[in-house]
Amino acid sequence: MIPSPFHTLVDLLRGRRVAVLTGAGCSTESGIPDYRGPETRRKARNPVQYQAFVGDEAARQRYWARSAAGWPRFSQAQPNAGHHALAAMEHGGLLTGLITQNVDRLHQAAGSQRVVELHGALSEVRCLDCGHQEPRTAVQQRLDALNPRWTARPLELAPDGDAELAVSTSAYRVPTCLACQGVLKPNVVFFGENVPKERVAAAWAVYDAADVLLVAGSSLAVYSGYRFVLRAAKEGKPVAILNLGATRGDVHAQVCLSEKLGTVLPALADALLDPAQDLRRAS
């Protein structure tokens, strides 16, 4: 009998130390859109570029107006079954850690402890001039206070806490740093910005401690995540990919499984943490 991809996945991971790389597909079942999923890749997205945000006041107005509209729903998102399954696998000693491209901190909310946030977290805001940080909740309060008559409703929630708006943002007022009146930026890596070296080093430490790499919910379109698959292929380290739809790392993977993560990750956790589980329900 030819084994199912799920059984092949279990056999690949069982008895091995696993490093997990997660992407936006891990949080779509929590209501947070992704950029390149089956339902979203055909939609045109216009995320702010780092150089535009730094150098253009209008770009900052546009970003903060959209982000302020999207923040309430984004901040209320809760971990889904996939997040909880990964946390259970870590607590069970199966994982060397999580490397995530997500900025929502849902892994930590689910109980994961060793999490390297490649792209930072939206819950923090940093001054580009003096480095002072404050919680995003506090900045949200200041955004609302500066724009009391701002009534724009989000047409649609977009990736990374952004929101589509149908109104001009030219009159939107943006707060400055409390310490030096400098430019505030969410403590995340924008498009066109480099991931900090110390963060990359921490991610490589998670990768190096593992025998196999599991990619969960990433199309691997962004090099910051794809680099781990490329290195695994070069070193002969096995790769498994769980993602709805094809990824550019599929050619390097020993097994690919296109299923909802909220379904397959709990089944995977059950199978690896309790080998007596009946695996047929996930086949």
JSON list of N, CA, C and O in Angstrom, two decimals, residues 86-128:
[
{"chain": "A", "resi": 86, "resn": "LEU", "atom": "N", "xyz": [1.36, 23.43, 17.72]},
{"chain": "A", "resi": 86, "resn": "LEU", "atom": "CA", "xyz": [2.81, 23.69, 17.71]},
{"chain": "A", "resi": 86, "resn": "LEU", "atom": "C", "xyz": [3.32, 23.92, 19.13]},
{"chain": "A", "resi": 86, "resn": "LEU", "atom": "O", "xyz": [4.43, 23.47, 19.48]},
{"chain": "A", "resi": 87, "resn": "ALA", "atom": "N", "xyz": [2.54, 24.63, 19.95]},
{"chain": "A", "resi": 87, "resn": "ALA", "atom": "CA", "xyz": [2.94, 24.83, 21.34]},
{"chain": "A", "resi": 87, "resn": "ALA", "atom": "C", "xyz": [3.02, 23.50, 22.08]},
{"chain": "A", "resi": 87, "resn": "ALA", "atom": "O", "xyz": [3.95, 23.26, 22.87]},
{"chain": "A", "resi": 88, "resn": "ALA", "atom": "N", "xyz": [2.06, 22.62, 21.83]},
{"chain": "A", "resi": 88, "resn": "ALA", "atom": "CA", "xyz": [2.08, 21.30, 22.47]},
{"chain": "A", "resi": 88, "resn": "ALA", "atom": "C", "xyz": [3.29, 20.49, 22.05]},
{"chain": "A", "resi": 88, "resn": "ALA", "atom": "O", "xyz": [3.91, 19.80, 22.87]},
{"chain": "A", "resi": 89, "resn": "MET", "atom": "N", "xyz": [3.66, 20.59, 20.78]},
{"chain": "A", "resi": 89, "resn": "MET", "atom": "CA", "xyz": [4.83, 19.87, 20.30]},
{"chain": "A", "resi": 89, "resn": "MET", "atom": "C", "xyz": [6.10, 20.41, 20.94]},
{"chain": "A", "resi": 89, "resn": "MET", "atom": "O", "xyz": [7.02, 19.64, 21.27]},
{"chain": "A", "resi": 90, "resn": "GLU", "atom": "N", "xyz": [6.16, 21.72, 21.13]},
{"chain": "A", "resi": 90, "resn": "GLU", "atom": "CA", "xyz": [7.34, 22.28, 21.81]},
{"chain": "A", "resi": 90, "resn": "GLU", "atom": "C", "xyz": [7.39, 21.83, 23.26]},
{"chain": "A", "resi": 90, "resn": "GLU", "atom": "O", "xyz": [8.45, 21.40, 23.75]},
{"chain": "A", "resi": 91, "resn": "HIS", "atom": "N", "xyz": [6.26, 21.90, 23.95]},
{"chain": "A", "resi": 91, "resn": "HIS", "atom": "CA", "xyz": [6.23, 21.47, 25.35]},
{"chain": "A", "resi": 91, "resn": "HIS", "atom": "C", "xyz": [6.55, 19.99, 25.49]},
{"chain": "A", "resi": 91, "resn": "HIS", "atom": "O", "xyz": [7.07, 19.57, 26.53]},
{"chain": "A", "resi": 92, "resn": "GLY", "atom": "N", "xyz": [6.26, 19.22, 24.45]},
{"chain": "A", "resi": 92, "resn": "GLY", "atom": "CA", "xyz": [6.56, 17.80, 24.47]},
{"chain": "A", "resi": 92, "resn": "GLY", "atom": "C", "xyz": [8.00, 17.47, 24.12]},
{"chain": "A", "resi": 92, "resn": "GLY", "atom": "O", "xyz": [8.37, 16.30, 24.05]},
{"chain": "A", "resi": 93, "resn": "GLY", "atom": "N", "xyz": [8.81, 18.50, 23.89]},
{"chain": "A", "resi": 93, "resn": "GLY", "atom": "CA", "xyz": [10.23, 18.31, 23.62]},
{"chain": "A", "resi": 93, "resn": "GLY", "atom": "C", "xyz": [10.56, 17.94, 22.19]},
{"chain": "A", "resi": 93, "resn": "GLY", "atom": "O", "xyz": [11.68, 17.51, 21.91]},
{"chain": "A", "resi": 94, "resn": "LEU", "atom": "N", "xyz": [9.60, 18.12, 21.27]},
{"chain": "A", "resi": 94, "resn": "LEU", "atom": "CA", "xyz": [9.83, 17.73, 19.88]},
{"chain": "A", "resi": 94, "resn": "LEU", "atom": "C", "xyz": [10.50, 18.82, 19.05]},
{"chain": "A", "resi": 94, "resn": "LEU", "atom": "O", "xyz": [11.13, 18.51, 18.04]},
{"chain": "A", "resi": 95, "resn": "LEU", "atom": "N", "xyz": [10.36, 20.08, 19.46]},
{"chain": "A", "resi": 95, "resn": "LEU", "atom": "CA", "xyz": [10.84, 21.19, 18.64]},
{"chain": "A", "resi": 95, "resn": "LEU", "atom": "C", "xyz": [12.08, 21.84, 19.24]},
{"chain": "A", "resi": 95, "resn": "LEU", "atom": "O", "xyz": [12.20, 21.95, 20.47]},
{"chain": "A", "resi": 96, "resn": "THR", "atom": "N", "xyz": [12.96, 22.28, 18.37]},
{"chain": "A", "resi": 96, "resn": "THR", "atom": "CA", "xyz": [14.08, 23.12, 18.83]},
{"chain": "A", "resi": 96, "resn": "THR", "atom": "C", "xyz": [13.65, 24.57, 18.94]},
{"chain": "A", "resi": 96, "resn": "THR", "atom": "O", "xyz": [14.36, 25.38, 19.55]},
{"chain": "A", "resi": 97, "resn": "GLY", "atom": "N", "xyz": [12.52, 24.91, 18.35]},
{"chain": "A", "resi": 97, "resn": "GLY", "atom": "CA", "xyz": [11.99, 26.26, 18.43]},
{"chain": "A", "resi": 97, "resn": "GLY", "atom": "C", "xyz": [11.19, 26.60, 17.20]},
{"chain": "A", "resi": 97, "resn": "GLY", "atom": "O", "xyz": [11.07, 25.80, 16.26]},
{"chain": "A", "resi": 98, "resn": "LEU", "atom": "N", "xyz": [10.61, 27.81, 17.22]},
{"chain": "A", "resi": 98, "resn": "LEU", "atom": "CA", "xyz": [9.82, 28.32, 16.10]},
{"chain": "A", "resi": 98, "resn": "LEU", "atom": "C", "xyz": [10.50, 29.54, 15.51]},
{"chain": "A", "resi": 98, "resn": "LEU", "atom": "O", "xyz": [10.88, 30.46, 16.23]},
{"chain": "A", "resi": 99, "resn": "ILE", "atom": "N", "xyz": [10.63, 29.55, 14.20]},
{"chain": "A", "resi": 99, "resn": "ILE", "atom": "CA", "xyz": [11.06, 30.73, 13.47]},
{"chain": "A", "resi": 99, "resn": "ILE", "atom": "C", "xyz": [9.81, 31.22, 12.73]},
{"chain": "A", "resi": 99, "resn": "ILE", "atom": "O", "xyz": [9.25, 30.48, 11.92]},
{"chain": "A", "resi": 100, "resn": "THR", "atom": "N", "xyz": [9.35, 32.42, 13.03]},
{"chain": "A", "resi": 100, "resn": "THR", "atom": "CA", "xyz": [8.11, 32.87, 12.41]},
{"chain": "A", "resi": 100, "resn": "THR", "atom": "C", "xyz": [8.30, 34.15, 11.62]},
{"chain": "A", "resi": 100, "resn": "THR", "atom": "O", "xyz": [9.06, 35.04, 12.00]},
{"chain": "A", "resi": 101, "resn": "GLN", "atom": "N", "xyz": [7.61, 34.22, 10.48]},
{"chain": "A", "resi": 101, "resn": "GLN", "atom": "CA", "xyz": [7.56, 35.43, 9.67]},
{"chain": "A", "resi": 101, "resn": "GLN", "atom": "C", "xyz": [6.36, 36.29, 10.06]},
{"chain": "A", "resi": 101, "resn": "GLN", "atom": "O", "xyz": [6.18, 37.38, 9.52]},
{"chain": "A", "resi": 102, "resn": "ASN", "atom": "N", "xyz": [5.56, 35.81, 11.01]},
{"chain": "A", "resi": 102, "resn": "ASN", "atom": "CA", "xyz": [4.36, 36.51, 11.41]},
{"chain": "A", "resi": 102, "resn": "ASN", "atom": "C", "xyz": [4.67, 37.58, 12.45]},
{"chain": "A", "resi": 102, "resn": "ASN", "atom": "O", "xyz": [5.64, 37.47, 13.21]},
{"chain": "A", "resi": 103, "resn": "VAL", "atom": "N", "xyz": [3.80, 38.59, 12.52]},
{"chain": "A", "resi": 103, "resn": "VAL", "atom": "CA", "xyz": [4.01, 39.71, 13.43]},
{"chain": "A", "resi": 103, "resn": "VAL", "atom": "C", "xyz": [2.87, 39.82, 14.44]},
{"chain": "A", "resi": 103, "resn": "VAL", "atom": "O", "xyz": [2.70, 40.85, 15.08]},
{"chain": "A", "resi": 104, "resn": "ASP", "atom": "N", "xyz": [2.09, 38.75, 14.61]},
{"chain": "A", "resi": 104, "resn": "ASP", "atom": "CA", "xyz": [0.88, 38.80, 15.42]},
{"chain": "A", "resi": 104, "resn": "ASP", "atom": "C", "xyz": [1.01, 38.26, 16.83]},
{"chain": "A", "resi": 104, "resn": "ASP", "atom": "O", "xyz": [0.11, 38.39, 17.64]},
{"chain": "A", "resi": 105, "resn": "ARG", "atom": "N", "xyz": [2.12, 37.62, 17.14]},
{"chain": "A", "resi": 105, "resn": "ARG", "atom": "CA", "xyz": [2.39, 37.03, 18.45]},
{"chain": "A", "resi": 105, "resn": "ARG", "atom": "C", "xyz": [1.37, 36.00, 18.90]},
{"chain": "A", "resi": 105, "resn": "ARG", "atom": "O", "xyz": [1.19, 35.75, 20.10]},
{"chain": "A", "resi": 106, "resn": "LEU", "atom": "N", "xyz": [0.71, 35.37, 17.95]},
{"chain": "A", "resi": 106, "resn": "LEU", "atom": "CA", "xyz": [-0.25, 34.33, 18.30]},
{"chain": "A", "resi": 106, "resn": "LEU", "atom": "C", "xyz": [0.44, 33.05, 18.76]},
{"chain": "A", "resi": 106, "resn": "LEU", "atom": "O", "xyz": [-0.14, 32.28, 19.52]},
{"chain": "A", "resi": 107, "resn": "HIS", "atom": "N", "xyz": [1.67, 32.82, 18.30]},
{"chain": "A", "resi": 107, "resn": "HIS", "atom": "CA", "xyz": [2.40, 31.65, 18.80]},
{"chain": "A", "resi": 107, "resn": "HIS", "atom": "C", "xyz": [2.63, 31.78, 20.31]},
{"chain": "A", "resi": 107, "resn": "HIS", "atom": "O", "xyz": [2.42, 30.82, 21.07]},
{"chain": "A", "resi": 108, "resn": "GLN", "atom": "N", "xyz": [3.06, 32.95, 20.74]},
{"chain": "A", "resi": 108, "resn": "GLN", "atom": "CA", "xyz": [3.29, 33.15, 22.18]},
{"chain": "A", "resi": 108, "resn": "GLN", "atom": "C", "xyz": [1.98, 33.07, 22.95]},
{"chain": "A", "resi": 108, "resn": "GLN", "atom": "O", "xyz": [1.94, 32.52, 24.05]},
{"chain": "A", "resi": 109, "resn": "ALA", "atom": "N", "xyz": [0.91, 33.61, 22.38]},
{"chain": "A", "resi": 109, "resn": "ALA", "atom": "CA", "xyz": [-0.40, 33.55, 23.05]},
{"chain": "A", "resi": 109, "resn": "ALA", "atom": "C", "xyz": [-0.86, 32.11, 23.23]},
{"chain": "A", "resi": 109, "resn": "ALA", "atom": "O", "xyz": [-1.59, 31.80, 24.19]},
{"chain": "A", "resi": 110, "resn": "ALA", "atom": "N", "xyz": [-0.45, 31.23, 22.31]},
{"chain": "A", "resi": 110, "resn": "ALA", "atom": "CA", "xyz": [-0.83, 29.81, 22.41]},
{"chain": "A", "resi": 110, "resn": "ALA", "atom": "C", "xyz": [0.06, 29.05, 23.38]},
{"chain": "A", "resi": 110, "resn": "ALA", "atom": "O", "xyz": [-0.25, 27.90, 23.72]},
{"chain": "A", "resi": 111, "resn": "GLY", "atom": "N", "xyz": [1.18, 29.66, 23.80]},
{"chain": "A", "resi": 111, "resn": "GLY", "atom": "CA", "xyz": [2.05, 29.00, 24.76]},
{"chain": "A", "resi": 111, "resn": "GLY", "atom": "C", "xyz": [3.43, 28.63, 24.26]},
{"chain": "A", "resi": 111, "resn": "GLY", "atom": "O", "xyz": [4.24, 28.08, 25.02]},
{"chain": "A", "resi": 112, "resn": "SER", "atom": "N", "xyz": [3.73, 28.91, 22.99]},
{"chain": "A", "resi": 112, "resn": "SER", "atom": "CA", "xyz": [5.09, 28.64, 22.49]},
{"chain": "A", "resi": 112, "resn": "SER", "atom": "C", "xyz": [6.07, 29.57, 23.20]},
{"chain": "A", "resi": 112, "resn": "SER", "atom": "O", "xyz": [5.77, 30.74, 23.45]},
{"chain": "A", "resi": 113, "resn": "GLN", "atom": "N", "xyz": [7.25, 29.05, 23.51]},
{"chain": "A", "resi": 113, "resn": "GLN", "atom": "CA", "xyz": [8.21, 29.81, 24.32]},
{"chain": "A", "resi": 113, "resn": "GLN", "atom": "C", "xyz": [9.45, 30.23, 23.53]},
{"chain": "A", "resi": 113, "resn": "GLN", "atom": "O", "xyz": [9.88, 31.37, 23.64]},
{"chain": "A", "resi": 114, "resn": "ARG", "atom": "N", "xyz": [10.02, 29.32, 22.76]},
{"chain": "A", "resi": 114, "resn": "ARG", "atom": "CA", "xyz": [11.20, 29.70, 21.99]},
{"chain": "A", "resi": 114, "resn": "ARG", "atom": "C", "xyz": [10.76, 30.11, 20.59]},
{"chain": "A", "resi": 114, "resn": "ARG", "atom": "O", "xyz": [10.65, 29.29, 19.68]},
{"chain": "A", "resi": 115, "resn": "VAL", "atom": "N", "xyz": [10.48, 31.40, 20.43]},
{"chain": "A", "resi": 115, "resn": "VAL", "atom": "CA", "xyz": [9.97, 31.94, 19.17]},
{"chain": "A", "resi": 115, "resn": "VAL", "atom": "C", "xyz": [10.91, 33.04, 18.70]},
{"chain": "A", "resi": 115, "resn": "VAL", "atom": "O", "xyz": [11.16, 34.00, 19.43]},
{"chain": "A", "resi": 116, "resn": "VAL", "atom": "N", "xyz": [11.41, 32.90, 17.49]},
{"chain": "A", "resi": 116, "resn": "VAL", "atom": "CA", "xyz": [12.22, 33.94, 16.87]},
{"chain": "A", "resi": 116, "resn": "VAL", "atom": "C", "xyz": [11.33, 34.67, 15.87]},
{"chain": "A", "resi": 116, "resn": "VAL", "atom": "O", "xyz": [10.88, 34.08, 14.89]},
{"chain": "A", "resi": 117, "resn": "GLU", "atom": "N", "xyz": [11.06, 35.95, 16.12]},
{"chain": "A", "resi": 117, "resn": "GLU", "atom": "CA", "xyz": [10.20, 36.74, 15.26]},
{"chain": "A", "resi": 117, "resn": "GLU", "atom": "C", "xyz": [11.05, 37.43, 14.19]},
{"chain": "A", "resi": 117, "resn": "GLU", "atom": "O", "xyz": [11.58, 38.52, 14.42]},
{"chain": "A", "resi": 118, "resn": "LEU", "atom": "N", "xyz": [11.19, 36.78, 13.05]},
{"chain": "A", "resi": 118, "resn": "LEU", "atom": "CA", "xyz": [12.04, 37.33, 11.99]},
{"chain": "A", "resi": 118, "resn": "LEU", "atom": "C", "xyz": [11.66, 38.76, 11.63]},
{"chain": "A", "resi": 118, "resn": "LEU", "atom": "O", "xyz": [12.52, 39.60, 11.39]},
{"chain": "A", "resi": 119, "resn": "HIS", "atom": "N", "xyz": [10.37, 39.03, 11.55]},
{"chain": "A", "resi": 119, "resn": "HIS", "atom": "CA", "xyz": [9.89, 40.33, 11.08]},
{"chain": "A", "resi": 119, "resn": "HIS", "atom": "C", "xyz": [9.38, 41.22, 12.20]},
{"chain": "A", "resi": 119, "resn": "HIS", "atom": "O", "xyz": [8.74, 42.24, 11.93]},
{"chain": "A", "resi": 120, "resn": "GLY", "atom": "N", "xyz": [9.65, 40.86, 13.46]},
{"chain": "A", "resi": 120, "resn": "GLY", "atom": "CA", "xyz": [9.24, 41.70, 14.57]},
{"chain": "A", "resi": 120, "resn": "GLY", "atom": "C", "xyz": [7.80, 41.47, 14.98]},
{"chain": "A", "resi": 120, "resn": "GLY", "atom": "O", "xyz": [7.20, 40.43, 14.67]},
{"chain": "A", "resi": 121, "resn": "ALA", "atom": "N", "xyz": [7.22, 42.46, 15.70]},
{"chain": "A", "resi": 121, "resn": "ALA", "atom": "CA", "xyz": [5.86, 42.33, 16.22]},
{"chain": "A", "resi": 121, "resn": "ALA", "atom": "C", "xyz": [5.15, 43.67, 16.16]},
{"chain": "A", "resi": 121, "resn": "ALA", "atom": "O", "xyz": [5.71, 44.70, 16.54]},
{"chain": "A", "resi": 122, "resn": "LEU", "atom": "N", "xyz": [3.90, 43.65, 15.70]},
{"chain": "A", "resi": 122, "resn": "LEU", "atom": "CA", "xyz": [3.11, 44.87, 15.60]},
{"chain": "A", "resi": 122, "resn": "LEU", "atom": "C", "xyz": [2.72, 45.43, 16.96]},
{"chain": "A", "resi": 122, "resn": "LEU", "atom": "O", "xyz": [2.32, 46.59, 17.05]},
{"chain": "A", "resi": 123, "resn": "SER", "atom": "N", "xyz": [2.85, 44.67, 18.00]},
{"chain": "A", "resi": 123, "resn": "SER", "atom": "CA", "xyz": [2.46, 45.14, 19.33]},
{"chain": "A", "resi": 123, "resn": "SER", "atom": "C", "xyz": [3.46, 46.12, 19.92]},
{"chain": "A", "resi": 123, "resn": "SER", "atom": "O", "xyz": [3.22, 46.67, 20.99]},
{"chain": "A", "resi": 124, "resn": "GLU", "atom": "N", "xyz": [4.57, 46.36, 19.21]},
{"chain": "A", "resi": 124, "resn": "GLU", "atom": "CA", "xyz": [5.58, 47.31, 19.68]},
{"chain": "A", "resi": 124, "resn": "GLU", "atom": "C", "xyz": [5.78, 48.41, 18.64]},
{"chain": "A", "resi": 124, "resn": "GLU", "atom": "O", "xyz": [5.69, 48.17, 17.43]},
{"chain": "A", "resi": 125, "resn": "VAL", "atom": "N", "xyz": [6.06, 49.62, 19.11]},
{"chain": "A", "resi": 125, "resn": "VAL", "atom": "CA", "xyz": [6.34, 50.76, 18.24]},
{"chain": "A", "resi": 125, "resn": "VAL", "atom": "C", "xyz": [7.67, 51.37, 18.69]},
{"chain": "A", "resi": 125, "resn": "VAL", "atom": "O", "xyz": [7.92, 51.53, 19.89]},
{"chain": "A", "resi": 126, "resn": "ARG", "atom": "N", "xyz": [8.51, 51.69, 17.72]},
{"chain": "A", "resi": 126, "resn": "ARG", "atom": "CA", "xyz": [9.86, 52.19, 18.02]},
{"chain": "A", "resi": 126, "resn": "ARG", "atom": "C", "xyz": [10.11, 53.51, 17.32]},
{"chain": "A", "resi": 126, "resn": "ARG", "atom": "O", "xyz": [9.66, 53.74, 16.19]},
{"chain": "A", "resi": 127, "resn": "CYS", "atom": "N", "xyz": [10.85, 54.40, 17.99]},
{"chain": "A", "resi": 127, "resn": "CYS", "atom": "CA", "xyz": [11.24, 55.67, 17.39]},
{"chain": "A", "resi": 127, "resn": "CYS", "atom": "C", "xyz": [12.46, 55.46, 16.51]},
{"chain": "A", "resi": 127, "resn": "CYS", "atom": "O", "xyz": [13.46, 54.89, 16.96]},
{"chain": "A", "resi": 128, "resn": "LEU", "atom": "N", "xyz": [12.39, 55.93, 15.28]},
{"chain": "A", "resi": 128, "resn": "LEU", "atom": "CA", "xyz": [13.52, 55.78, 14.36]},
{"chain": "A", "resi": 128, "resn": "LEU", "atom": "C", "xyz": [14.67, 56.70, 14.72]},
{"chain": "A", "resi": 128, "resn": "LEU", "atom": "O", "xyz": [15.80, 56.49, 14.26]}
]
